[in-house]
Amino acid sequence: MNGLKRLSLALATAGALVSGSAQAGLESRAGGTMLYDNVLNITWLADANYAKTSVYDADGLMSWNAANTWAANLVFGGYDDWRLAANSPVGVDWNTNYSPAGTTDSGYNITSTHSELSYMYHVNLSLKSSRFPSGNFQTGYGVHGNGTTGGQANVGLVNNLQSNVYWSGTAYPGLGGQAFGFDTGPGSQGLYDRTSERYAWAVRSGDVAAPIPEPETYAMMLAGLALLGVAARRRKQKLMA
């Protein structure tokens, strides 16, 4: 393998590593005010209690109907198609029997992409449930990372994440008057009466903007192209000599 081929291979490998490092998890958008999940292809508000921050609601706690209304009428970043997080069955059909192993639609450790809130909590933010999949008690759970509940915390790129229940926009079809919610205190998903007051976190489908490559990526690629150009000229000069 000559020098030019070796350089091309090295650049290709470096490019793959750079692009691969940006594939998993959340990506900041609009100056950190929005977060793009490039696995679920959805965009979250970075402020997990924006209903309060924006002075829409005194504390951010709302009934399920009120929370859906807030999200549907929200205009943020030039977008007006916000909603609450969605659920679909983890298995073939809805199963609300309790499970600590994340295998049903009610319980702990649900890492399935079928629950946008639970996926955010467990996968994107790497937060723990208060139960191991075996059912045994687990320490270090919750948004504070130490097993305490209540209050709020900034976790990763997310601000004002409440240690409490967040509404899903999905009503449970099996029982009238209930909807799914996710409790960031113990890290569990379950059903809640729609008239009870819970927190709301807005999300929308799709990305709000194309990701901007980091300056280091530009520098690496430009340097690589320059080296390729030099190598090509030298090779041409040798052939002409």
PDB file of C-alpha atoms in Angstrom:
ATOM      1  CA  MET A   1       0.000   0.000   0.000  1.00  0.00           C
ATOM      2  CA  ASN A   2       1.585   3.345  -1.055  1.00  0.00           C
ATOM      3  CA  GLY A   3       1.598   6.524   1.048  1.00  0.00           C
ATOM      4  CA  LEU A   4      -1.406   8.063  -0.695  1.00  0.00           C
ATOM      5  CA  LYS A   5      -3.577   5.036  -0.041  1.00  0.00           C
ATOM      6  CA  ARG A   6      -2.463   4.860   3.577  1.00  0.00           C
ATOM      7  CA  LEU A   7      -3.314   8.543   4.073  1.00  0.00           C
ATOM      8  CA  SER A   8      -6.732   8.097   2.449  1.00  0.00           C
ATOM      9  CA  LEU A   9      -7.492   5.128   4.674  1.00  0.00           C
ATOM     10  CA  ALA A  10      -6.425   7.034   7.779  1.00  0.00           C
ATOM     11  CA  LEU A  11      -8.654   9.969   6.872  1.00  0.00           C
ATOM     12  CA  ALA A  12     -11.610   7.681   6.208  1.00  0.00           C
ATOM     13  CA  THR A  13     -11.115   5.987   9.556  1.00  0.00           C
ATOM     14  CA  ALA A  14     -10.853   9.314  11.367  1.00  0.00           C
ATOM     15  CA  GLY A  15     -13.991  10.541   9.635  1.00  0.00           C
ATOM     16  CA  ALA A  16     -15.877   7.433  10.664  1.00  0.00           C
ATOM     17  CA  LEU A  17     -14.786   7.873  14.268  1.00  0.00           C
ATOM     18  CA  VAL A  18     -15.806  11.517  14.297  1.00  0.00           C
ATOM     19  CA  SER A  19     -19.217  10.832  12.761  1.00  0.00           C
ATOM     20  CA  GLY A  20     -19.757   7.816  15.009  1.00  0.00           C
ATOM     21  CA  SER A  21     -19.137   9.817  18.153  1.00  0.00           C
ATOM     22  CA  ALA A  22     -22.078  12.067  17.291  1.00  0.00           C
ATOM     23  CA  GLN A  23     -24.590   9.294  16.665  1.00  0.00           C
ATOM     24  CA  ALA A  24     -25.765   8.308  20.131  1.00  0.00           C
ATOM     25  CA  GLY A  25     -27.722  10.343  22.643  1.00  0.00           C
ATOM     26  CA  LEU A  26     -28.878  13.946  22.665  1.00  0.00           C
ATOM     27  CA  GLU A  27     -27.605  16.744  20.452  1.00  0.00           C
ATOM     28  CA  SER A  28     -27.893  20.383  21.456  1.00  0.00           C
ATOM     29  CA  ARG A  29     -29.938  22.664  19.233  1.00  0.00           C
ATOM     30  CA  ALA A  30     -30.689  26.398  19.122  1.00  0.00           C
ATOM     31  CA  GLY A  31     -28.114  27.432  21.661  1.00  0.00           C
ATOM     32  CA  GLY A  32     -28.982  24.619  24.028  1.00  0.00           C
ATOM     33  CA  THR A  33     -32.682  25.490  24.281  1.00  0.00           C
ATOM     34  CA  MET A  34     -33.715  22.327  22.439  1.00  0.00           C
ATOM     35  CA  LEU A  35     -32.326  18.781  22.412  1.00  0.00           C
ATOM     36  CA  TYR A  36     -32.475  16.363  19.489  1.00  0.00           C
ATOM     37  CA  ASP A  37     -32.686  12.618  20.120  1.00  0.00           C
ATOM     38  CA  ASN A  38     -31.221  11.162  16.945  1.00  0.00           C
ATOM     39  CA  VAL A  39     -32.375   7.633  17.797  1.00  0.00           C
ATOM     40  CA  LEU A  40     -36.063   8.407  18.292  1.00  0.00           C
ATOM     41  CA  ASN A  41     -35.905  11.363  15.851  1.00  0.00           C
ATOM     42  CA  ILE A  42     -37.633  13.745  18.253  1.00  0.00           C
ATOM     43  CA  THR A  43     -36.737  17.143  19.707  1.00  0.00           C
ATOM     44  CA  TRP A  44     -37.274  18.040  23.365  1.00  0.00           C
ATOM     45  CA  LEU A  45     -37.330  21.383  25.085  1.00  0.00           C
ATOM     46  CA  ALA A  46     -34.141  21.550  27.140  1.00  0.00           C
ATOM     47  CA  ASP A  47     -36.180  23.117  29.962  1.00  0.00           C
ATOM     48  CA  ALA A  48     -38.185  20.255  31.463  1.00  0.00           C
ATOM     49  CA  ASN A  49     -40.464  22.682  33.306  1.00  0.00           C
ATOM     50  CA  TYR A  50     -40.912  25.356  30.668  1.00  0.00           C
ATOM     51  CA  ALA A  51     -44.594  25.729  31.543  1.00  0.00           C
ATOM     52  CA  LYS A  52     -43.454  27.338  34.794  1.00  0.00           C
ATOM     53  CA  THR A  53     -40.365  29.109  33.430  1.00  0.00           C
ATOM     54  CA  SER A  54     -42.468  30.793  30.742  1.00  0.00           C
ATOM     55  CA  VAL A  55     -44.989  31.867  33.417  1.00  0.00           C
ATOM     56  CA  TYR A  56     -47.720  29.871  31.684  1.00  0.00           C
ATOM     57  CA  ASP A  57     -48.453  28.070  34.941  1.00  0.00           C
ATOM     58  CA  ALA A  58     -47.503  28.943  38.506  1.00  0.00           C
ATOM     59  CA  ASP A  59     -45.678  25.690  39.259  1.00  0.00           C
ATOM     60  CA  GLY A  60     -45.939  23.634  36.052  1.00  0.00           C
ATOM     61  CA  LEU A  61     -48.367  21.109  37.535  1.00  0.00           C
ATOM     62  CA  MET A  62     -51.411  20.469  35.332  1.00  0.00           C
ATOM     63  CA  SER A  63     -54.119  17.926  34.686  1.00  0.00           C
ATOM     64  CA  TRP A  64     -53.660  15.675  31.662  1.00  0.00           C
ATOM     65  CA  ASN A  65     -56.091  17.700  29.532  1.00  0.00           C
ATOM     66  CA  ALA A  66     -54.484  20.989  30.549  1.00  0.00           C
ATOM     67  CA  ALA A  67     -50.991  19.648  29.854  1.00  0.00           C
ATOM     68  CA  ASN A  68     -51.998  18.488  26.376  1.00  0.00           C
ATOM     69  CA  THR A  69     -53.568  21.881  25.687  1.00  0.00           C
ATOM     70  CA  TRP A  70     -50.405  23.675  26.790  1.00  0.00           C
ATOM     71  CA  ALA A  71     -48.180  21.563  24.540  1.00  0.00           C
ATOM     72  CA  ALA A  72     -50.523  21.805  21.540  1.00  0.00           C
ATOM     73  CA  ASN A  73     -50.646  25.620  21.774  1.00  0.00           C
ATOM     74  CA  LEU A  74     -46.946  26.090  22.469  1.00  0.00           C
ATOM     75  CA  VAL A  75     -44.885  28.042  19.943  1.00  0.00           C
ATOM     76  CA  PHE A  76     -41.159  27.745  20.579  1.00  0.00           C
ATOM     77  CA  GLY A  77     -38.182  28.229  18.286  1.00  0.00           C
ATOM     78  CA  GLY A  78     -40.521  28.970  15.417  1.00  0.00           C
ATOM     79  CA  TYR A  79     -42.295  25.612  15.745  1.00  0.00           C
ATOM     80  CA  ASP A  80     -45.931  25.116  16.708  1.00  0.00           C
ATOM     81  CA  ASP A  81     -46.229  21.327  16.542  1.00  0.00           C
ATOM     82  CA  TRP A  82     -45.223  20.493  20.093  1.00  0.00           C
ATOM     83  CA  ARG A  83     -46.870  17.684  22.053  1.00  0.00           C
ATOM     84  CA  LEU A  84     -46.417  15.556  25.141  1.00  0.00           C
ATOM     85  CA  ALA A  85     -44.217  12.471  24.993  1.00  0.00           C
ATOM     86  CA  ALA A  86     -45.811   9.367  23.507  1.00  0.00           C
ATOM     87  CA  ASN A  87     -46.194   5.715  24.482  1.00  0.00           C
ATOM     88  CA  SER A  88     -46.922   2.611  22.502  1.00  0.00           C
ATOM     89  CA  PRO A  89     -46.994  -0.979  23.812  1.00  0.00           C
ATOM     90  CA  VAL A  90     -43.625  -2.382  24.800  1.00  0.00           C
ATOM     91  CA  GLY A  91     -44.857  -5.788  23.679  1.00  0.00           C
ATOM     92  CA  VAL A  92     -47.493  -6.967  21.225  1.00  0.00           C
ATOM     93  CA  ASP A  93     -50.290  -5.280  23.180  1.00  0.00           C
ATOM     94  CA  TRP A  94     -50.699  -3.138  26.284  1.00  0.00           C
ATOM     95  CA  ASN A  95     -49.631  -4.918  29.455  1.00  0.00           C
ATOM     96  CA  THR A  96     -49.901  -2.893  32.654  1.00  0.00           C
ATOM     97  CA  ASN A  97     -48.910  -5.711  34.999  1.00  0.00           C
ATOM     98  CA  TYR A  98     -46.055  -4.512  37.214  1.00  0.00           C
ATOM     99  CA  SER A  99     -42.563  -5.559  36.178  1.00  0.00           C
ATOM    100  CA  PRO A 100     -39.183  -4.378  37.500  1.00  0.00           C
ATOM    101  CA  ALA A 101     -37.478  -5.737  34.387  1.00  0.00           C
ATOM    102  CA  GLY A 102     -38.886  -3.262  31.835  1.00  0.00           C
ATOM    103  CA  THR A 103     -40.794  -5.960  29.971  1.00  0.00           C
ATOM    104  CA  THR A 104     -44.287  -4.478  30.427  1.00  0.00           C
ATOM    105  CA  ASP A 105     -45.835  -1.017  30.217  1.00  0.00           C
ATOM    106  CA  SER A 106     -45.907  -0.505  33.985  1.00  0.00           C
ATOM    107  CA  GLY A 107     -42.897  -0.648  36.267  1.00  0.00           C
ATOM    108  CA  TYR A 108     -39.174   0.023  36.306  1.00  0.00           C
ATOM    109  CA  ASN A 109     -36.235  -0.136  33.890  1.00  0.00           C
ATOM    110  CA  ILE A 110     -38.231   0.443  30.706  1.00  0.00           C
ATOM    111  CA  THR A 111     -35.556   1.240  28.141  1.00  0.00           C
ATOM    112  CA  SER A 112     -37.799   0.539  25.170  1.00  0.00           C
ATOM    113  CA  THR A 113     -38.051   3.154  22.432  1.00  0.00           C
ATOM    114  CA  HIS A 114     -41.827   2.714  22.771  1.00  0.00           C
ATOM    115  CA  SER A 115     -41.786   5.018  25.805  1.00  0.00           C
ATOM    116  CA  GLU A 116     -40.250   8.401  24.971  1.00  0.00           C
ATOM    117  CA  LEU A 117     -40.103   9.592  28.598  1.00  0.00           C
ATOM    118  CA  SER A 118     -38.656   6.375  29.968  1.00  0.00           C
ATOM    119  CA  TYR A 119     -36.139   6.197  27.125  1.00  0.00           C
ATOM    120  CA  MET A 120     -35.033   9.758  27.884  1.00  0.00           C
ATOM    121  CA  TYR A 121     -34.640   8.957  31.590  1.00  0.00           C
ATOM    122  CA  HIS A 122     -32.841   5.622  31.325  1.00  0.00           C
ATOM    123  CA  VAL A 123     -30.941   5.823  28.049  1.00  0.00           C
ATOM    124  CA  ASN A 124     -30.231   9.460  27.212  1.00  0.00           C
ATOM    125  CA  LEU A 125     -29.730  10.643  30.801  1.00  0.00           C
ATOM    126  CA  SER A 126     -28.417   7.307  32.173  1.00  0.00           C
ATOM    127  CA  LEU A 127     -30.545   7.601  35.325  1.00  0.00           C
ATOM    128  CA  LYS A 128     -31.393   4.622  37.510  1.00  0.00           C
ATOM    129  CA  SER A 129     -34.624   3.142  38.814  1.00  0.00           C
ATOM    130  CA  SER A 130     -35.036   2.373  42.498  1.00  0.00           C
ATOM    131  CA  ARG A 131     -35.261  -1.309  41.564  1.00  0.00           C
ATOM    132  CA  PHE A 132     -32.893  -3.592  39.748  1.00  0.00           C
ATOM    133  CA  PRO A 133     -34.477  -5.659  36.961  1.00  0.00           C
ATOM    134  CA  SER A 134     -34.457  -8.515  39.501  1.00  0.00           C
ATOM    135  CA  GLY A 135     -36.741  -6.473  41.763  1.00  0.00           C
ATOM    136  CA  ASN A 136     -34.148  -5.840  44.466  1.00  0.00           C
ATOM    137  CA  PHE A 137     -33.720  -2.327  45.810  1.00  0.00           C
ATOM    138  CA  GLN A 138     -31.131  -0.164  44.053  1.00  0.00           C
ATOM    139  CA  THR A 139     -29.428   2.913  45.475  1.00  0.00           C
ATOM    140  CA  GLY A 140     -28.401   6.010  43.533  1.00  0.00           C
ATOM    141  CA  TYR A 141     -31.685   6.351  41.670  1.00  0.00           C
ATOM    142  CA  GLY A 142     -33.633   9.441  40.628  1.00  0.00           C
ATOM    143  CA  VAL A 143     -32.782  12.767  39.040  1.00  0.00           C
ATOM    144  CA  HIS A 144     -30.420  13.662  41.903  1.00  0.00           C
ATOM    145  CA  GLY A 145     -28.512  10.415  41.489  1.00  0.00           C
ATOM    146  CA  ASN A 146     -28.519   9.689  45.220  1.00  0.00           C
ATOM    147  CA  GLY A 147     -31.944   8.202  45.918  1.00  0.00           C
ATOM    148  CA  THR A 148     -33.525  11.401  47.227  1.00  0.00           C
ATOM    149  CA  THR A 149     -36.801  12.543  45.706  1.00  0.00           C
ATOM    150  CA  GLY A 150     -38.519  15.876  45.323  1.00  0.00           C
ATOM    151  CA  GLY A 151     -37.198  19.154  43.986  1.00  0.00           C
ATOM    152  CA  GLN A 152     -35.481  19.485  40.648  1.00  0.00           C
ATOM    153  CA  ALA A 153     -32.052  19.071  39.068  1.00  0.00           C
ATOM    154  CA  ASN A 154     -30.129  19.879  35.918  1.00  0.00           C
ATOM    155  CA  VAL A 155     -29.120  16.558  34.391  1.00  0.00           C
ATOM    156  CA  GLY A 156     -26.752  16.595  31.462  1.00  0.00           C
ATOM    157  CA  LEU A 157     -28.178  18.954  28.848  1.00  0.00           C
ATOM    158  CA  VAL A 158     -31.609  19.002  30.534  1.00  0.00           C
ATOM    159  CA  ASN A 159     -32.589  21.861  32.855  1.00  0.00           C
ATOM    160  CA  ASN A 160     -35.193  21.951  35.627  1.00  0.00           C
ATOM    161  CA  LEU A 161     -35.939  18.230  35.560  1.00  0.00           C
ATOM    162  CA  GLN A 162     -38.531  17.651  38.264  1.00  0.00           C
ATOM    163  CA  SER A 163     -38.336  14.703  40.621  1.00  0.00           C
ATOM    164  CA  ASN A 164     -41.988  13.875  40.098  1.00  0.00           C
ATOM    165  CA  VAL A 165     -44.466  12.476  37.586  1.00  0.00           C
ATOM    166  CA  TYR A 166     -44.494  13.712  33.992  1.00  0.00           C
ATOM    167  CA  TRP A 167     -47.533  13.206  31.795  1.00  0.00           C
ATOM    168  CA  SER A 168     -47.365  11.156  28.639  1.00  0.00           C
ATOM    169  CA  GLY A 169     -49.751  12.269  25.929  1.00  0.00           C
ATOM    170  CA  THR A 170     -51.012   8.690  25.600  1.00  0.00           C
ATOM    171  CA  ALA A 171     -54.281   7.738  27.268  1.00  0.00           C
ATOM    172  CA  TYR A 172     -54.649   4.122  28.323  1.00  0.00           C
ATOM    173  CA  PRO A 173     -57.470   2.529  26.288  1.00  0.00           C
ATOM    174  CA  GLY A 174     -58.209  -0.198  28.813  1.00  0.00           C
ATOM    175  CA  LEU A 175     -59.422   2.027  31.664  1.00  0.00           C
ATOM    176  CA  GLY A 176     -61.413   5.204  31.341  1.00  0.00           C
ATOM    177  CA  GLY A 177     -59.886   8.369  32.723  1.00  0.00           C
ATOM    178  CA  GLN A 178     -56.274   7.194  32.975  1.00  0.00           C
ATOM    179  CA  ALA A 179     -53.127   8.073  31.064  1.00  0.00           C
ATOM    180  CA  PHE A 180     -49.506   7.013  31.176  1.00  0.00           C
ATOM    181  CA  GLY A 181     -47.010   8.969  33.188  1.00  0.00           C
ATOM    182  CA  PHE A 182     -43.379   8.593  34.174  1.00  0.00           C
ATOM    183  CA  ASP A 183     -42.170   9.247  37.715  1.00  0.00           C
ATOM    184  CA  THR A 184     -38.595  10.528  37.660  1.00  0.00           C
ATOM    185  CA  GLY A 185     -38.359  10.022  41.436  1.00  0.00           C
ATOM    186  CA  PRO A 186     -38.082   6.215  41.522  1.00  0.00           C
ATOM    187  CA  GLY A 187     -37.790   5.921  37.726  1.00  0.00           C
ATOM    188  CA  SER A 188     -41.040   4.114  37.039  1.00  0.00           C
ATOM    189  CA  GLN A 189     -43.824   4.231  34.474  1.00  0.00           C
ATOM    190  CA  GLY A 190     -47.477   3.761  35.333  1.00  0.00           C
ATOM    191  CA  LEU A 191     -51.071   4.941  34.959  1.00  0.00           C
ATOM    192  CA  TYR A 192     -52.460   8.081  36.599  1.00  0.00           C
ATOM    193  CA  ASP A 193     -55.878   9.643  36.827  1.00  0.00           C
ATOM    194  CA  ARG A 194     -56.111  12.332  34.156  1.00  0.00           C
ATOM    195  CA  THR A 195     -57.603  14.836  36.610  1.00  0.00           C
ATOM    196  CA  SER A 196     -54.535  14.685  38.877  1.00  0.00           C
ATOM    197  CA  GLU A 197     -51.899  17.384  38.428  1.00  0.00           C
ATOM    198  CA  ARG A 198     -48.537  16.342  37.037  1.00  0.00           C
ATOM    199  CA  TYR A 199     -45.688  17.989  35.140  1.00  0.00           C
ATOM    200  CA  ALA A 200     -45.506  18.451  31.369  1.00  0.00           C
ATOM    201  CA  TRP A 201     -42.464  18.318  29.093  1.00  0.00           C
ATOM    202  CA  ALA A 202     -42.864  19.357  25.460  1.00  0.00           C
ATOM    203  CA  VAL A 203     -41.471  17.351  22.570  1.00  0.00           C
ATOM    204  CA  ARG A 204     -41.945  17.381  18.800  1.00  0.00           C
ATOM    205  CA  SER A 205     -41.276  14.872  16.049  1.00  0.00           C
ATOM    206  CA  GLY A 206     -38.196  15.393  13.882  1.00  0.00           C
ATOM    207  CA  ASP A 207     -35.129  17.581  14.094  1.00  0.00           C
ATOM    208  CA  VAL A 208     -35.278  21.374  14.294  1.00  0.00           C
ATOM    209  CA  ALA A 209     -32.035  21.950  12.417  1.00  0.00           C
ATOM    210  CA  ALA A 210     -29.184  20.130  10.742  1.00  0.00           C
ATOM    211  CA  PRO A 211     -26.319  19.512  13.158  1.00  0.00           C
ATOM    212  CA  ILE A 212     -23.348  21.872  12.832  1.00  0.00           C
ATOM    213  CA  PRO A 213     -19.989  20.047  12.663  1.00  0.00           C
ATOM    214  CA  GLU A 214     -17.582  20.960  15.424  1.00  0.00           C
ATOM    215  CA  PRO A 215     -14.601  23.231  14.528  1.00  0.00           C
ATOM    216  CA  GLU A 216     -12.215  20.348  15.238  1.00  0.00           C
ATOM    217  CA  THR A 217     -13.967  18.284  12.578  1.00  0.00           C
ATOM    218  CA  TYR A 218     -13.570  21.032   9.987  1.00  0.00           C
ATOM    219  CA  ALA A 219      -9.891  21.447  10.857  1.00  0.00           C
ATOM    220  CA  MET A 220      -9.234  17.717  10.576  1.00  0.00           C
ATOM    221  CA  MET A 221     -10.914  17.392   7.199  1.00  0.00           C
ATOM    222  CA  LEU A 222      -9.263  20.511   5.744  1.00  0.00           C
ATOM    223  CA  ALA A 223      -5.832  19.346   6.897  1.00  0.00           C
ATOM    224  CA  GLY A 224      -6.480  15.921   5.436  1.00  0.00           C
ATOM    225  CA  LEU A 225      -7.551  17.334   2.072  1.00  0.00           C
ATOM    226  CA  ALA A 226      -4.447  19.511   1.973  1.00  0.00           C
ATOM    227  CA  LEU A 227      -2.203  16.495   2.628  1.00  0.00           C
ATOM    228  CA  LEU A 228      -3.983  14.519  -0.055  1.00  0.00           C
ATOM    229  CA  GLY A 229      -3.389  17.358  -2.491  1.00  0.00           C
ATOM    230  CA  VAL A 230       0.327  17.508  -1.686  1.00  0.00           C
ATOM    231  CA  ALA A 231       0.690  13.750  -2.019  1.00  0.00           C
ATOM    232  CA  ALA A 232      -1.118  13.742  -5.366  1.00  0.00           C
ATOM    233  CA  ARG A 233       1.123  16.510  -6.770  1.00  0.00           C
ATOM    234  CA  ARG A 234       4.286  14.721  -5.691  1.00  0.00           C
ATOM    235  CA  ARG A 235       3.088  11.495  -7.276  1.00  0.00           C
ATOM    236  CA  LYS A 236       2.324  13.317 -10.545  1.00  0.00           C
ATOM    237  CA  GLN A 237       5.748  14.958 -10.559  1.00  0.00           C
ATOM    238  CA  LYS A 238       7.441  11.576 -10.123  1.00  0.00           C
ATOM    239  CA  LEU A 239       5.481  10.111 -13.044  1.00  0.00           C
ATOM    240  CA  MET A 240       6.437  13.047 -15.281  1.00  0.00           C
ATOM    241  CA  ALA A 241      10.162  12.919 -14.332  1.00  0.00           C
TER     242      ALA A 241
END
